[in-house]
Amino acid sequence: MKTPQDEARSVGRCPVAHGFDAMGDDYYRDPAGHLATVRDTSPVFWYPHLNAWIVTRREDCLTVLSDWQTYSSAANSAADVPAKHREVYPPDLVAKMIVGQDPPGHTETRSVAQRGFVKERMDRLQPEIEARAHRIIDRFENNGSANLLEEYSLELTTQTIMALLGLGYEHEAMMRQLRDDLFAVLSSAHEPLPEPARSEVWDRFVEANLKLRAIVEERRDSEADDIISVMASARAKDGSYALPTPQIALHVSEFAAAGTDTTAQAMTNAVLFLARNPGALEDALAEPELWPRVFEETVRRRPSSTFTSRRATRDVELSGVRIPAGDMVWVALASANTDPGHVERPFEFDIHRPDPTDHLAFTAGRHTCLGNPLARVQGATGLRVLFERLPSLRPDDTDALDFLRMALLPVRRSLRVRWDVADVERSRTRTVRTLNLEVTERTEASDGVVALTLSHPDGGELPPWKAGAHIDVHVPGGDGEVRVRQYSLCSDPEDRTSYRVGVLREQDGRGGSAAVHDTLTAGSRVTVSWPRNNFRLLPSLRYLFIAGGIGVTPVLPMIREAERAGAEWELVYGGRTQASMAFRDELAVHGGRVTVVPQDELGLIDLPGLLGEVREGTLVYACGPEPLLRAVEENTAHWPKNSLRLERFAPKPVVRTAPDTPFEVEFAGSGTVVEVGADETILEAAEKAGLPVVSSCKTGTCGTCETPIVSGRADHRDSILTPSEQEADRTMLICVSRAAAGCPRLVLGG
């Protein structure tokens, strides 16, 4: 509600962008496009309807978001609590909303709440999200049409946040309503909420929060890992509870809103963008690893929250416009994401952008969205499952404007969609429900090597993959510890009914291969990851494959792919003995194209003779033990750059000429700065700071933790990036690589 001071402040402010209308159809149809019509002439302008300055250029937006002392978030929770509720819900409690706090209070609160969104929990949640998505679609798939927002997007996000909070279905109606009421309370700090709606919203909001307080009290000292229990049991240094009960209930209200509606809006918006860009949909259906990019491009192009807001604490100037102390500043995230000064072709929907996460949809600095790891997992998974099940799904009307009209959060209320019900039958043979697979066959591929065929228990088809891909296999050990190991897929990529891996028993290994040999038999259930590919077969007229021992596994599907492409190829396959060399029978059908070199009979592969003469237009792919790969590298040093592709079983040895020293890393997405000690990795330092980093192997061999480099130079110690990629210095594997000598500070994206 506007105060007399606000009314007085609005007088005489200029410039004003007369073409901008946050209540008009053009804004709700495309906020970024509407803002672009005024950005060039009025990059910063006064908007009387909101009594606020609108900031549209990315550089200015980052200036506001990165300086909390000059641009305070406190006004975001300045909602006017009705007098009847102030005794149980005082205004100073509302001021403790995470989105409305500045440091140090924000830092302390966030550190507690962050524990509920740790990487390990998000990783565990992905299969649950996938399973829920399938069950939701089961309900309506035969109807041929639905209100996608309500029946799928919000249903999925609500179920997920309920699981994260550890709340049963008896609380679902309350939490759904709380979502809408929290947004109304937040918006009322800037946009008037008339009666009787104001009283109705606050009555429901306070009643729900009182029920949540009782749940929080029940979970004090709980050892469960749901978010409420994690926050309720957190202790301060003096042993007292880190957060009071009313404040935790308030934060749960925030999570109920941010964790459901924003991601649901993004998924629904993605359907609209894909309908207008069928090529992107075709690409994502063909290569499921692109679905995260679909989600990222959607929120870049249309963030669920068009704006975030701050209040100037002193007189400032942005783009030549003077902003007095005390004025509200609305940061136009949608405009910053489509600023042509930063983004090429800003209004094109391009899922192949080099840096898909280079946007401000989750804001930046200290107020980067706590739940962005969840949103990213849930958004990409929800979209992938939806279109795998119903690939013909299209919106009825891409221009429909059924919105709850709030400038800060333009909430879409519905999107009608339809599909060909024939998709239902097709999906039963094309879509896998989970990646909890069954060992359907186990064979002895050679001395010390077992081949495991993995299929879905329901007989469904598995996610597609291409030659060079691997999967993470989660193997329970006898000590109760689950070991995660990466194994190359060695079956036929065109056979979607099963995956096959070959596993060598490593006598001096870390126990993973031994656990596979000792525990996985026909009928065993095993959890595996979706396929990932750091060893992709690039198009070429000719290939030379070099394999050592179990390194033959990724080469088998590469040969199939080369054959189908009509390329010339040759394989030289070395091993200790004939009996130790797996899959020789499969390779025998290729005759003279395959040269088998058992060491006990013929010695080592003659690499100087094989590689001494450069073969024009030929790519060399090598996989095997480290001595073989080092020798291949040495013998191809004179070949054209990027002729060689390697995949290692173990980390590449790193020769250090000087001891490691500490350095700083700033994570640009959150603004967090960590010091990396001489004896720890960037990944370890980030995890210690509570950052939601993603990793798997922690040895630089799987590629999971690859992170963009914004500034600084890296000392690359991974076994994934090619020499050209390392020279380009655009990304690094933070589980092993460090800042280069003489570089005291790295700034990393993500």
XYZ file of C-alpha atoms in Angstrom:
750
model
C 0.000 0.000 0.000
C 1.383 3.427 -0.929
C 2.291 5.641 1.978
C 2.049 9.461 1.892
C 5.847 9.462 1.600
C 5.621 7.207 -1.458
C 3.024 9.480 -3.059
C 5.252 12.484 -2.459
C 8.300 10.629 -3.786
C 6.581 9.822 -7.080
C 6.154 13.486 -7.954
C 8.740 14.890 -10.332
C 10.644 11.660 -11.043
C 11.987 11.357 -14.562
C 12.635 9.998 -17.083
C 9.369 8.116 -17.496
C 8.971 5.446 -20.177
C 5.494 6.263 -21.470
C 5.269 3.082 -23.540
C 5.780 0.731 -20.604
C 2.702 -0.801 -18.959
C 3.155 -3.677 -16.506
C -0.603 -4.247 -16.488
C -1.019 -4.438 -20.262
C -1.335 -7.462 -22.533
C 2.003 -6.833 -24.261
C 3.816 -7.168 -20.946
C 2.115 -10.452 -20.016
C 2.531 -11.825 -23.520
C 6.310 -11.266 -23.432
C 7.843 -9.260 -20.538
C 11.317 -9.206 -22.110
C 9.999 -8.063 -25.477
C 7.916 -5.321 -23.867
C 10.878 -4.065 -21.829
C 13.062 -4.074 -24.949
C 10.822 -1.436 -26.534
C 11.962 1.099 -23.933
C 15.448 -0.168 -22.983
C 17.424 1.776 -25.597
C 15.747 5.125 -25.000
C 15.131 4.718 -21.250
C 17.528 2.163 -19.751
C 16.570 3.441 -16.288
C 13.130 4.995 -15.866
C 10.572 5.868 -13.218
C 7.368 3.831 -13.197
C 4.669 5.702 -11.237
C 2.349 2.695 -10.964
C 4.869 0.984 -8.681
C 6.597 4.074 -7.297
C 9.867 2.520 -8.402
C 12.758 2.873 -10.827
C 13.005 0.180 -13.501
C 16.562 -0.865 -14.432
C 16.804 -2.708 -17.751
C 20.446 -3.078 -18.860
C 22.408 -6.101 -17.703
C 25.410 -4.092 -16.509
C 23.220 -1.859 -14.345
C 21.261 -4.878 -13.074
C 24.470 -6.569 -11.953
C 25.580 -3.364 -10.232
C 22.383 -3.374 -8.171
C 22.433 -7.091 -7.413
C 26.073 -7.169 -6.337
C 25.998 -4.274 -3.839
C 23.692 -5.078 -0.921
C 24.910 -2.137 1.125
C 23.831 0.386 -1.505
C 20.790 -1.542 -2.713
C 19.015 -3.164 0.240
C 16.630 -6.125 0.032
C 14.886 -5.182 3.268
C 11.991 -3.466 1.512
C 10.993 -6.737 -0.168
C 9.388 -7.909 3.057
C 7.858 -4.579 4.042
C 4.329 -5.957 3.803
C 1.737 -4.247 5.984
C 0.513 -6.841 8.523
C -3.145 -6.289 9.495
C -3.534 -5.132 13.110
C -5.526 -8.247 14.107
C -2.532 -10.513 13.321
C 0.361 -8.456 14.637
C 0.449 -10.122 18.027
C 1.190 -13.561 16.566
C 2.727 -12.297 13.335
C 4.617 -9.075 14.095
C 6.005 -6.999 11.205
C 9.578 -7.705 12.329
C 8.929 -11.411 11.649
C 7.833 -10.697 8.082
C 11.055 -8.723 7.697
C 12.984 -11.972 8.233
C 11.925 -13.450 4.901
C 15.036 -14.687 3.091
C 14.212 -12.527 0.077
C 13.904 -9.487 2.355
C 17.045 -9.758 4.452
C 20.468 -8.203 4.127
C 23.683 -9.545 5.683
C 24.520 -10.518 8.319
C 21.010 -11.830 9.041
C 20.570 -13.112 5.507
C 23.912 -14.916 5.619
C 23.072 -16.666 8.897
C 19.590 -17.696 7.755
C 20.756 -18.864 4.352
C 23.515 -20.994 5.873
C 20.876 -22.942 7.812
C 18.358 -23.216 4.983
C 21.074 -24.246 2.515
C 21.522 -27.519 4.392
C 18.178 -28.676 3.042
C 19.293 -28.194 -0.563
C 22.659 -29.942 -0.521
C 23.851 -31.645 -3.694
C 23.513 -35.185 -2.354
C 19.840 -34.661 -1.552
C 19.111 -33.181 -4.971
C 20.898 -36.135 -6.609
C 18.796 -38.589 -4.645
C 15.631 -36.727 -5.508
C 15.967 -36.934 -9.300
C 14.695 -40.517 -9.664
C 11.788 -39.637 -7.352
C 10.898 -36.627 -9.511
C 11.008 -38.811 -12.589
C 8.806 -41.473 -11.039
C 6.261 -38.849 -9.882
C 6.185 -37.291 -13.345
C 5.295 -40.650 -14.871
C 2.573 -41.308 -12.299
C 1.005 -37.875 -12.887
C 0.932 -38.401 -16.654
C -0.630 -41.827 -16.088
C -3.708 -40.032 -14.715
C -4.530 -37.942 -17.773
C -2.660 -39.386 -20.772
C -5.754 -41.066 -22.241
C -7.751 -37.811 -22.181
C -5.916 -36.247 -25.104
C -5.977 -32.791 -23.495
C -5.314 -31.087 -20.165
C -4.681 -27.834 -18.367
C -0.937 -28.425 -18.334
C -0.141 -25.897 -15.628
C -2.552 -27.282 -13.046
C -2.667 -30.960 -13.977
C 1.047 -31.512 -14.576
C 3.479 -28.670 -13.851
C 2.083 -27.556 -10.487
C 1.146 -31.092 -9.539
C 4.742 -32.234 -10.032
C 6.368 -29.313 -8.230
C 3.894 -29.485 -5.355
C 4.467 -33.190 -4.829
C 8.224 -32.626 -4.868
C 8.249 -29.776 -2.362
C 5.908 -31.766 -0.113
C 8.405 -34.633 -0.172
C 11.310 -32.275 0.527
C 9.440 -30.774 3.465
C 8.410 -34.195 4.729
C 4.704 -33.286 4.695
C 1.916 -35.778 4.084
C -1.008 -35.392 1.706
C -3.222 -34.124 4.535
C -1.333 -30.826 4.283
C -1.415 -30.558 0.492
C -4.448 -28.250 0.154
C -3.023 -25.910 2.772
C 0.368 -25.769 1.057
C -1.156 -25.146 -2.360
C -3.089 -22.194 -0.996
C -0.079 -20.987 0.965
C 1.831 -20.763 -2.299
C -0.588 -18.198 -3.739
C -0.981 -16.326 -0.471
C 2.770 -15.898 0.000
C 3.075 -14.329 -3.455
C 0.195 -11.990 -2.648
C 1.864 -10.976 0.643
C 5.181 -10.352 -1.132
C 3.586 -8.312 -3.903
C 1.583 -6.253 -1.406
C 4.840 -4.625 -0.312
C 4.836 -2.901 -3.729
C 1.388 -3.287 -5.256
C -1.800 -2.488 -3.277
C -3.902 -5.489 -2.151
C -7.479 -4.212 -1.817
C -10.054 -5.394 0.682
C -11.585 -7.861 1.223
C -8.822 -9.817 -0.540
C -6.196 -8.429 1.845
C -7.936 -9.751 4.965
C -8.733 -13.100 3.357
C -5.125 -13.629 2.276
C -3.699 -12.696 5.669
C -6.216 -14.856 7.582
C -5.228 -17.926 5.575
C -1.521 -17.063 5.611
C -1.337 -16.730 9.391
C -3.484 -19.829 10.013
C -1.186 -21.934 7.799
C 1.914 -20.558 9.499
C 0.560 -21.449 12.935
C 0.074 -25.048 11.771
C 3.615 -25.080 10.386
C 4.960 -23.833 13.720
C 3.447 -26.856 15.430
C 5.142 -29.146 12.899
C 8.469 -27.393 13.447
C 8.210 -27.935 17.202
C 7.539 -31.629 16.650
C 10.753 -31.924 14.623
C 13.188 -30.199 16.944
C 16.241 -32.488 17.272
C 14.941 -34.789 14.544
C 17.572 -36.731 12.627
C 15.456 -36.834 9.451
C 16.743 -35.073 6.348
C 13.580 -33.280 5.237
C 14.002 -29.500 5.065
C 11.823 -28.742 8.082
C 13.730 -31.213 10.260
C 17.093 -29.973 8.993
C 16.242 -26.370 9.855
C 14.505 -27.237 13.126
C 17.425 -29.298 14.426
C 20.178 -26.886 13.373
C 22.132 -25.495 16.315
C 24.109 -22.294 16.793
C 27.648 -22.310 18.180
C 26.351 -21.844 21.734
C 24.163 -24.936 21.436
C 20.856 -23.076 21.100
C 18.549 -23.603 18.142
C 19.834 -21.688 15.118
C 16.423 -20.304 14.157
C 13.227 -19.650 16.170
C 10.108 -21.622 15.301
C 8.073 -18.746 13.776
C 10.949 -17.882 11.458
C 11.322 -21.463 10.226
C 7.585 -21.578 9.493
C 7.955 -18.360 7.516
C 10.802 -19.839 5.458
C 8.763 -22.974 4.794
C 6.086 -20.651 3.397
C 8.696 -19.135 1.089
C 9.815 -22.582 -0.072
C 6.194 -23.580 -0.705
C 5.890 -20.684 -3.144
C 9.324 -20.519 -4.737
C 9.695 -24.299 -4.885
C 6.445 -24.850 -6.749
C 5.085 -21.988 -8.808
C 8.287 -20.605 -10.326
C 9.444 -23.981 -11.669
C 5.916 -24.848 -12.794
C 5.731 -21.540 -14.671
C 9.092 -22.273 -16.308
C 8.069 -25.762 -17.462
C 4.819 -24.400 -18.877
C 6.618 -21.551 -20.633
C 9.026 -24.094 -22.134
C 6.096 -25.863 -23.803
C 5.150 -22.580 -25.461
C 8.694 -21.905 -26.658
C 9.054 -25.435 -28.012
C 5.770 -25.107 -29.902
C 7.187 -22.017 -31.622
C 10.596 -23.634 -32.149
C 9.974 -27.209 -33.324
C 13.645 -27.694 -34.228
C 14.614 -27.343 -30.566
C 12.020 -29.929 -29.587
C 13.259 -32.302 -32.268
C 16.841 -31.931 -31.015
C 15.892 -32.530 -27.369
C 13.847 -35.609 -28.216
C 16.788 -36.989 -30.186
C 19.365 -36.168 -27.499
C 17.838 -36.140 -23.999
C 20.979 -34.552 -22.545
C 19.696 -31.307 -24.111
C 16.667 -30.999 -21.802
C 18.613 -29.025 -19.170
C 19.478 -26.579 -21.943
C 15.800 -26.301 -22.883
C 15.035 -25.347 -19.297
C 17.936 -22.868 -19.081
C 17.009 -21.185 -22.369
C 13.390 -20.933 -21.224
C 14.236 -19.143 -17.986
C 16.753 -16.945 -19.806
C 14.142 -15.907 -22.308
C 11.302 -15.642 -19.785
C 12.226 -15.787 -16.087
C 9.338 -16.797 -13.858
C 10.004 -13.621 -11.867
C 10.332 -10.713 -14.271
C 11.823 -8.507 -11.588
C 13.561 -8.499 -8.263
C 13.581 -5.337 -6.179
C 15.868 -3.346 -3.893
C 15.784 -0.004 -2.087
C 18.578 2.544 -2.596
C 20.250 3.398 0.716
C 22.044 6.450 -0.705
C 21.891 8.703 -3.741
C 23.205 6.793 -6.755
C 23.438 7.156 -10.514
C 22.744 4.438 -13.093
C 23.016 5.035 -16.842
C 23.072 8.787 -16.209
C 19.889 8.742 -14.114
C 20.043 9.973 -10.506
C 18.202 7.737 -8.032
C 17.614 9.346 -4.610
C 18.178 7.480 -1.363
C 15.030 5.688 -0.224
C 13.638 5.015 -3.701
C 12.725 1.500 -4.795
C 14.713 -0.026 -7.662
C 13.195 -2.846 -9.693
C 15.797 -4.969 -11.496
C 14.359 -6.228 -14.794
C 15.784 -9.755 -14.966
C 13.899 -10.504 -18.189
C 15.459 -7.451 -19.809
C 18.973 -8.193 -18.532
C 18.738 -11.690 -20.005
C 17.917 -10.292 -23.448
C 20.284 -7.326 -23.437
C 21.881 -7.313 -26.924
C 25.002 -5.811 -25.371
C 25.612 -9.175 -23.721
C 23.588 -11.791 -25.631
C 23.801 -12.512 -29.337
C 20.397 -12.970 -31.006
C 18.761 -12.318 -27.619
C 15.193 -13.097 -28.657
C 15.953 -16.327 -30.482
C 15.222 -19.517 -28.570
C 18.551 -21.314 -28.972
C 19.228 -24.367 -26.801
C 22.745 -24.681 -28.213
C 24.164 -21.482 -26.727
C 27.815 -21.926 -25.623
C 27.059 -20.988 -22.004
C 23.424 -21.904 -21.307
C 23.489 -20.774 -17.661
C 24.750 -17.268 -18.440
C 21.574 -15.504 -17.334
C 20.078 -13.853 -14.258
C 16.849 -15.845 -14.007
C 17.917 -17.068 -10.560
C 19.326 -13.563 -9.846
C 22.936 -13.092 -8.782
C 25.010 -12.365 -5.730
C 23.894 -13.192 -2.216
C 20.257 -13.593 -3.175
C 20.826 -16.238 -5.836
C 17.874 -18.603 -5.514
C 18.486 -21.189 -2.786
C 16.490 -23.781 -4.635
C 18.010 -23.318 -8.072
C 19.615 -26.813 -8.008
C 16.166 -28.267 -7.349
C 14.538 -26.127 -10.045
C 17.106 -27.195 -12.595
C 16.789 -30.901 -11.816
C 13.015 -30.761 -11.636
C 12.476 -28.547 -14.683
C 14.667 -30.587 -17.006
C 13.337 -33.922 -15.709
C 9.705 -32.820 -15.881
C 10.044 -31.629 -19.469
C 11.946 -34.705 -20.605
C 9.409 -37.143 -19.177
C 6.467 -35.117 -20.501
C 7.681 -35.122 -24.097
C 9.028 -38.668 -24.006
C 5.570 -39.803 -22.993
C 3.574 -37.355 -25.135
C 5.836 -36.157 -27.980
C 2.915 -34.726 -29.979
C 1.829 -32.449 -27.112
C 1.144 -28.880 -28.280
C -0.651 -25.870 -26.732
C -4.134 -24.992 -27.992
C -3.447 -21.256 -28.035
C 0.091 -19.909 -27.717
C -1.248 -16.377 -27.170
C -3.651 -17.176 -24.318
C -3.242 -14.652 -21.477
C -4.788 -16.223 -18.390
C -2.613 -14.526 -15.748
C -2.818 -13.376 -12.172
C -1.671 -9.868 -13.014
C 1.191 -8.965 -10.706
C 4.091 -7.026 -12.203
C 6.693 -8.663 -9.975
C 5.479 -12.213 -10.596
C 3.189 -12.555 -13.621
C 1.571 -15.868 -12.661
C 0.066 -17.873 -15.498
C -3.078 -19.651 -14.307
C -3.650 -22.096 -17.159
C -2.378 -23.475 -20.441
C -4.583 -25.831 -22.377
C -2.704 -28.475 -24.360
C -3.625 -31.510 -26.437
C -1.848 -34.524 -27.929
C -2.418 -37.588 -30.056
C -3.577 -40.375 -27.725
C -1.615 -42.782 -29.916
C 1.395 -41.446 -27.997
C 0.189 -43.448 -25.006
C 0.700 -46.813 -26.655
C 3.951 -45.775 -28.297
C 5.432 -44.540 -25.021
C 5.087 -47.950 -23.420
C 7.839 -49.246 -25.645
C 9.858 -46.050 -25.868
C 10.045 -44.531 -22.397
C 11.779 -45.810 -19.293
C 10.223 -44.970 -15.958
C 13.315 -45.112 -13.790
C 16.938 -46.110 -14.006
C 16.657 -48.724 -11.327
C 17.666 -51.568 -13.606
C 17.991 -55.331 -13.405
C 20.940 -57.493 -14.400
C 19.318 -59.670 -17.043
C 22.496 -61.447 -18.135
C 25.971 -61.966 -16.751
C 28.693 -63.592 -18.814
C 32.426 -64.108 -18.461
C 33.755 -61.997 -21.345
C 37.367 -63.058 -20.672
C 39.649 -63.904 -17.784
C 38.843 -61.302 -15.131
C 36.133 -59.490 -17.120
C 32.374 -59.859 -16.646
C 29.840 -58.459 -19.092
C 26.593 -57.297 -17.496
C 23.446 -56.687 -19.504
C 21.108 -54.256 -17.748
C 17.431 -53.859 -18.585
C 14.422 -52.160 -17.081
C 12.317 -54.522 -14.937
C 9.160 -53.347 -16.729
C 10.674 -54.043 -20.136
C 10.592 -50.379 -21.153
C 13.114 -48.854 -23.502
C 16.123 -47.118 -22.009
C 17.275 -43.538 -22.624
C 19.150 -43.129 -25.916
C 22.914 -42.789 -26.049
C 25.726 -42.511 -28.550
C 29.047 -44.262 -28.942
C 31.532 -43.242 -26.267
C 28.937 -42.806 -23.509
C 29.311 -44.193 -20.004
C 27.047 -44.699 -17.012
C 27.596 -44.433 -13.283
C 26.902 -47.737 -11.582
C 25.988 -47.597 -7.889
C 27.339 -50.766 -6.303
C 26.632 -51.641 -2.663
C 29.701 -53.046 -0.923
C 29.870 -55.536 1.894
C 30.732 -52.722 4.297
C 27.399 -51.017 3.602
C 29.015 -48.259 1.540
C 27.655 -47.596 -1.935
C 30.445 -47.188 -4.471
C 29.856 -45.235 -7.671
C 31.968 -46.246 -10.636
C 31.919 -45.221 -14.286
C 31.745 -47.893 -16.996
C 31.569 -47.418 -20.763
C 28.527 -48.735 -22.594
C 29.630 -51.427 -25.020
C 26.363 -52.573 -26.560
C 24.625 -51.252 -29.666
C 23.261 -47.680 -29.299
C 20.367 -48.635 -31.560
C 19.283 -51.372 -29.131
C 17.161 -49.448 -26.634
C 16.137 -52.529 -24.635
C 19.365 -52.912 -22.659
C 22.731 -51.481 -21.707
C 25.859 -53.610 -21.528
C 29.028 -52.872 -19.599
C 32.253 -54.807 -19.277
C 33.957 -54.705 -15.881
C 37.534 -55.772 -15.233
C 38.262 -56.961 -11.719
C 41.016 -54.625 -10.531
C 43.144 -56.531 -8.053
C 44.653 -53.334 -6.645
C 41.565 -51.157 -7.116
C 39.375 -49.271 -4.639
C 36.792 -52.031 -4.295
C 34.230 -50.979 -6.876
C 35.045 -53.556 -9.540
C 35.379 -56.272 -6.905
C 31.906 -55.396 -5.605
C 30.504 -55.671 -9.146
C 32.086 -59.101 -9.587
C 31.055 -60.344 -6.150
C 27.521 -58.942 -5.778
C 25.894 -58.417 -9.189
C 24.417 -61.541 -10.697
C 21.456 -62.239 -12.966
C 18.377 -60.849 -11.227
C 20.259 -58.256 -9.159
C 18.788 -54.744 -9.061
C 21.200 -51.878 -9.581
C 20.887 -48.105 -9.825
C 22.615 -46.475 -12.784
C 22.835 -42.930 -14.074
C 21.577 -41.653 -17.388
C 24.332 -42.004 -19.998
C 26.902 -39.200 -20.211
C 29.379 -38.744 -23.024
C 32.844 -37.223 -22.722
C 34.271 -39.412 -25.511
C 31.845 -38.688 -28.325
C 32.701 -40.029 -31.787
C 33.099 -37.003 -34.073
C 32.309 -37.238 -37.802
C 35.314 -38.296 -39.905
C 36.117 -40.102 -43.134
C 38.572 -42.417 -41.356
C 39.195 -43.646 -37.809
C 42.084 -45.416 -36.127
C 40.997 -47.072 -32.875
C 43.622 -48.156 -30.340
C 42.454 -50.168 -27.340
C 44.270 -51.698 -24.432
C 42.574 -54.377 -22.314
C 39.153 -53.333 -21.035
C 39.606 -50.099 -23.020
C 38.006 -51.938 -25.912
C 34.527 -51.380 -24.410
C 33.806 -47.853 -25.737
C 35.334 -48.820 -29.096
C 32.751 -51.552 -29.795
C 29.836 -49.117 -30.335
C 32.177 -46.697 -32.115
C 32.877 -49.379 -34.702
C 29.139 -49.866 -35.187
C 28.631 -46.117 -35.600
C 31.538 -45.841 -38.070
C 30.140 -48.761 -40.067
C 26.706 -47.150 -40.292
C 28.269 -43.863 -41.416
C 30.239 -45.628 -44.139
C 33.577 -44.471 -42.712
C 36.859 -46.331 -43.020
C 38.216 -47.684 -39.752
C 40.886 -49.882 -38.217
C 41.265 -51.260 -34.672
C 44.516 -52.294 -33.017
C 43.678 -54.139 -29.791
C 46.335 -55.048 -27.240
C 46.145 -57.134 -24.084
C 48.236 -59.261 -21.745
C 47.082 -62.576 -23.232
C 44.484 -63.811 -25.691
C 42.473 -65.186 -22.769
C 42.396 -61.788 -21.038
C 41.084 -59.890 -24.075
C 37.306 -59.457 -23.873
C 34.852 -59.464 -26.793
C 37.311 -60.979 -29.307
C 34.510 -63.144 -30.733
C 32.442 -60.053 -31.597
C 35.416 -58.427 -33.268
C 36.332 -61.512 -35.295
C 33.551 -60.828 -37.819
C 35.437 -57.731 -39.006
C 38.377 -59.768 -40.261
C 41.486 -57.828 -41.208
C 40.182 -54.509 -39.909
C 40.987 -55.712 -36.393
C 44.548 -56.473 -35.328
C 44.821 -58.363 -32.025
C 48.154 -57.951 -30.205
C 48.483 -60.256 -27.163
C 51.565 -59.095 -25.283
C 52.759 -62.565 -24.246
C 52.925 -63.591 -27.926
C 53.682 -60.416 -29.903
C 54.858 -57.873 -27.358
C 53.473 -54.343 -27.094
C 51.607 -52.561 -29.870
C 54.104 -51.042 -32.318
C 52.937 -47.462 -31.861
C 55.876 -45.808 -33.687
C 55.155 -47.950 -36.717
C 51.405 -47.445 -36.429
C 51.475 -43.697 -35.865
C 54.752 -42.608 -37.434
C 53.133 -41.517 -40.668
C 50.286 -39.009 -40.401
C 47.099 -40.331 -41.985
C 45.223 -37.509 -43.643
C 41.619 -37.016 -42.529
C 41.924 -39.614 -39.754
C 40.855 -39.287 -36.115
C 42.620 -41.444 -33.544
C 40.556 -42.756 -30.608
C 42.424 -44.493 -27.800
C 41.311 -46.019 -24.512
C 43.231 -48.214 -22.133
C 45.763 -48.173 -19.307
C 47.791 -45.045 -18.671
C 51.135 -46.267 -20.101
C 49.435 -47.005 -23.432
C 47.713 -43.609 -23.537
C 50.912 -41.723 -22.707
C 52.681 -43.587 -25.505
C 49.871 -42.792 -27.955
C 50.093 -39.109 -27.013
C 53.844 -39.106 -27.559
C 53.585 -40.831 -30.917
C 50.859 -38.521 -32.248
C 52.597 -35.301 -31.206
C 53.363 -34.569 -34.868
C 49.790 -35.198 -36.029
C 47.437 -32.249 -36.741
C 45.995 -30.637 -33.645
C 42.860 -32.335 -32.263
C 43.479 -35.562 -34.216
C 43.634 -37.545 -30.953
C 40.799 -38.361 -28.547
C 41.507 -40.245 -25.311
C 39.463 -41.764 -22.516
C 41.214 -42.716 -19.315
C 40.267 -45.258 -16.666
C 42.128 -43.349 -13.981
C 43.265 -39.742 -13.527
C 46.034 -38.565 -15.802
C 49.277 -38.260 -13.804
C 50.118 -34.636 -13.078
C 53.759 -33.569 -12.914
C 54.144 -30.752 -10.392
C 57.204 -28.558 -10.537
C 56.235 -26.510 -7.470
C 54.096 -27.083 -4.374
C 50.436 -26.084 -4.501
C 49.538 -22.789 -2.859
C 46.231 -21.332 -1.591
C 44.075 -19.167 -3.853
C 40.582 -17.652 -3.870
C 37.587 -18.664 -5.958
C 34.522 -16.507 -6.454
C 31.370 -18.278 -7.624
C 29.749 -15.623 -9.786
C 26.260 -17.069 -9.495
C 26.088 -16.630 -5.727
C 28.827 -14.070 -5.140
C 30.376 -16.457 -2.621
C 34.160 -16.317 -2.268
C 36.012 -19.321 -0.838
C 39.676 -19.822 -0.086
C 41.084 -23.044 -1.471
C 43.884 -24.379 0.686
C 47.053 -25.900 -0.649
C 45.835 -29.372 0.329
C 42.201 -29.177 -0.806
C 40.346 -28.945 -4.093
C 37.962 -26.238 -5.285
C 35.167 -28.796 -5.021
C 35.998 -29.548 -1.389
C 36.198 -25.855 -0.504
C 32.856 -25.189 -2.207
C 31.163 -28.098 -0.431
C 32.567 -26.892 2.881
C 30.999 -23.474 2.194
C 27.609 -25.100 1.568
C 27.520 -24.348 -2.153
C 25.349 -26.676 -4.286
C 28.166 -28.075 -6.423
C 27.645 -31.224 -8.453
C 30.243 -33.976 -8.719
C 30.619 -37.711 -9.141
C 34.066 -39.293 -9.602
C 36.114 -36.516 -7.898
C 39.139 -37.599 -9.955
C 38.691 -35.518 -13.114
C 37.581 -38.467 -15.227
C 33.775 -38.198 -15.496
C 33.152 -34.538 -16.423
C 30.252 -33.977 -14.003
C 31.789 -30.961 -12.241
C 32.878 -29.073 -15.373
C 32.448 -25.368 -14.554
C 32.727 -22.221 -16.714
C 35.689 -19.903 -16.081
C 34.601 -16.256 -15.963
C 38.040 -14.808 -15.247
C 41.459 -16.004 -14.165
C 43.616 -18.845 -15.459
C 43.421 -22.528 -14.595
C 46.009 -25.221 -14.025
C 44.173 -28.056 -15.782
C 44.713 -31.465 -14.198
C 41.712 -33.350 -15.546
C 41.573 -36.276 -17.925
C 38.546 -34.996 -19.894
C 39.285 -31.732 -21.682
C 41.226 -31.881 -24.923
C 44.462 -29.877 -25.221
C 42.572 -27.276 -27.269
C 39.874 -26.998 -24.644
C 42.471 -26.608 -21.918
C 44.262 -23.946 -23.928
C 40.986 -22.093 -24.493
C 40.572 -21.990 -20.679
C 36.797 -21.624 -20.857
C 35.917 -24.394 -18.407
C 37.641 -26.478 -15.741
C 37.027 -29.605 -13.678
C 36.895 -28.252 -10.128
C 37.432 -31.650 -8.496
C 41.104 -31.678 -9.537
C 42.151 -28.500 -11.375
C 43.416 -25.384 -9.623
C 44.290 -21.762 -10.288
C 47.360 -21.385 -12.479
C 50.609 -20.250 -10.929
C 50.524 -16.511 -10.379
C 46.705 -16.369 -10.491
C 45.512 -15.520 -6.966
C 41.796 -15.554 -7.775
C 39.490 -17.431 -10.110
C 35.939 -16.363 -10.887
C 33.772 -19.309 -11.881
C 30.273 -19.429 -13.283
C 27.513 -21.787 -12.291
